[in-house]
Amino acid sequence: MFGYQGGESNETVTRKIGYRSDAKRQWNNLSSLDLSQVKNEEQLITLVKVRYSLPYETAKTDVQHWMAGKQF
């Protein structure tokens, strides 16, 4: 999701860097390393749930709201 996969275009890499920075602003308890290891929405939901001690549904809603309109 935020990590580099190799062979990606400069545009894709730039977009991922921007999304990772945006996610750090949204959830400041997540490190760049945390985010670079997130591969999909479910992993991000779980990370937000654990780091912020949120119920699953709250974390899911927060992540889905944040992801709206973004192209991963």
C-alpha atoms as a printed R data frame, in Angstrom:
   type eleno elety resid chain resno       x      y       z
1  ATOM     1    CA   MET     A     1   0.000  0.000   0.000
2  ATOM     2    CA   PHE     A     2   2.670  2.508   1.080
3  ATOM     3    CA   GLY     A     3   5.781  0.406   0.491
4  ATOM     4    CA   TYR     A     4   7.803  0.249  -2.695
5  ATOM     5    CA   GLN     A     5   7.277 -2.769  -4.895
6  ATOM     6    CA   GLY     A     6   9.991 -2.232  -7.483
7  ATOM     7    CA   GLY     A     7   9.418 -1.352 -11.098
8  ATOM     8    CA   GLU     A     8   6.893  1.319 -10.182
9  ATOM     9    CA   SER     A     9   6.702  4.568 -12.111
10 ATOM    10    CA   ASN     A    10   8.007  7.792 -10.598
11 ATOM    11    CA   GLU     A    11   4.398  8.988 -10.433
12 ATOM    12    CA   THR     A    12   3.354  5.960  -8.365
13 ATOM    13    CA   VAL     A    13   6.299  6.321  -5.982
14 ATOM    14    CA   THR     A    14   5.586 10.038  -5.534
15 ATOM    15    CA   ARG     A    15   1.904  9.317  -4.866
16 ATOM    16    CA   LYS     A    16   2.770  6.661  -2.257
17 ATOM    17    CA   ILE     A    17   5.193  9.020  -0.507
18 ATOM    18    CA   GLY     A    18   2.470 11.677  -0.392
19 ATOM    19    CA   TYR     A    19  -0.104  9.230   0.950
20 ATOM    20    CA   ARG     A    20   2.329  7.972   3.596
21 ATOM    21    CA   SER     A    21   3.009 11.559   4.727
22 ATOM    22    CA   ASP     A    22  -0.716 12.256   4.801
23 ATOM    23    CA   ALA     A    23  -1.316  9.103   6.858
24 ATOM    24    CA   LYS     A    24   1.375 10.187   9.343
25 ATOM    25    CA   ARG     A    25  -0.415 13.509   9.777
26 ATOM    26    CA   GLN     A    26  -3.729 11.705  10.254
27 ATOM    27    CA   TRP     A    27  -2.325  9.140  12.720
28 ATOM    28    CA   ASN     A    28   0.766 10.631  14.347
29 ATOM    29    CA   ASN     A    29   1.333  7.504  16.477
30 ATOM    30    CA   LEU     A    30   2.283  5.576  13.330
31 ATOM    31    CA   SER     A    31   5.904  5.714  12.221
32 ATOM    32    CA   SER     A    32   7.190  5.837   8.664
33 ATOM    33    CA   LEU     A    33   8.460  2.290   9.183
34 ATOM    34    CA   ASP     A    34   5.001  1.150  10.344
35 ATOM    35    CA   LEU     A    35   3.395  2.663   7.280
36 ATOM    36    CA   SER     A    36   6.030  1.395   4.831
37 ATOM    37    CA   GLN     A    37   5.147 -2.167   5.878
38 ATOM    38    CA   VAL     A    38   1.382 -1.769   5.340
39 ATOM    39    CA   LYS     A    39   0.376 -3.740   2.249
40 ATOM    40    CA   ASN     A    40  -3.413 -3.372   2.275
41 ATOM    41    CA   GLU     A    41  -6.394 -1.666   3.867
42 ATOM    42    CA   GLU     A    42  -6.934 -4.423   6.433
43 ATOM    43    CA   GLN     A    43  -3.387 -4.057   7.760
44 ATOM    44    CA   LEU     A    44  -3.845 -0.298   8.097
45 ATOM    45    CA   ILE     A    45  -7.132 -0.799   9.948
46 ATOM    46    CA   THR     A    46  -5.468 -3.239  12.345
47 ATOM    47    CA   LEU     A    47  -2.514 -0.908  12.934
48 ATOM    48    CA   VAL     A    48  -4.800  2.054  13.669
49 ATOM    49    CA   LYS     A    49  -6.981 -0.130  15.921
50 ATOM    50    CA   VAL     A    50  -4.027 -1.324  17.991
51 ATOM    51    CA   ARG     A    51  -2.080  1.948  18.229
52 ATOM    52    CA   TYR     A    52  -5.127  4.000  19.166
53 ATOM    53    CA   SER     A    53  -6.978  1.341  21.200
54 ATOM    54    CA   LEU     A    54 -10.066  1.722  19.031
55 ATOM    55    CA   PRO     A    55 -12.869 -0.733  18.360
56 ATOM    56    CA   TYR     A    56 -12.416 -2.446  14.994
57 ATOM    57    CA   GLU     A    57 -15.433 -0.720  13.428
58 ATOM    58    CA   THR     A    58 -14.214  2.737  14.480
59 ATOM    59    CA   ALA     A    59 -10.750  2.097  13.043
60 ATOM    60    CA   LYS     A    60 -12.304  0.720   9.851
61 ATOM    61    CA   THR     A    61 -14.523  3.784   9.427
62 ATOM    62    CA   ASP     A    62 -11.586  6.131  10.071
63 ATOM    63    CA   VAL     A    63  -9.359  4.357   7.539
64 ATOM    64    CA   GLN     A    64 -12.077  4.130   4.890
65 ATOM    65    CA   HIS     A    65 -12.877  7.809   5.319
66 ATOM    66    CA   TRP     A    66  -9.188  8.678   4.959
67 ATOM    67    CA   MET     A    67  -8.802  6.430   1.890
68 ATOM    68    CA   ALA     A    68 -11.808  7.906   0.065
69 ATOM    69    CA   GLY     A    69 -10.745  9.303  -3.293
70 ATOM    70    CA   LYS     A    70  -7.189  7.976  -3.082
71 ATOM    71    CA   GLN     A    71  -5.758  5.651  -5.707
72 ATOM    72    CA   PHE     A    72  -3.636  2.832  -4.283
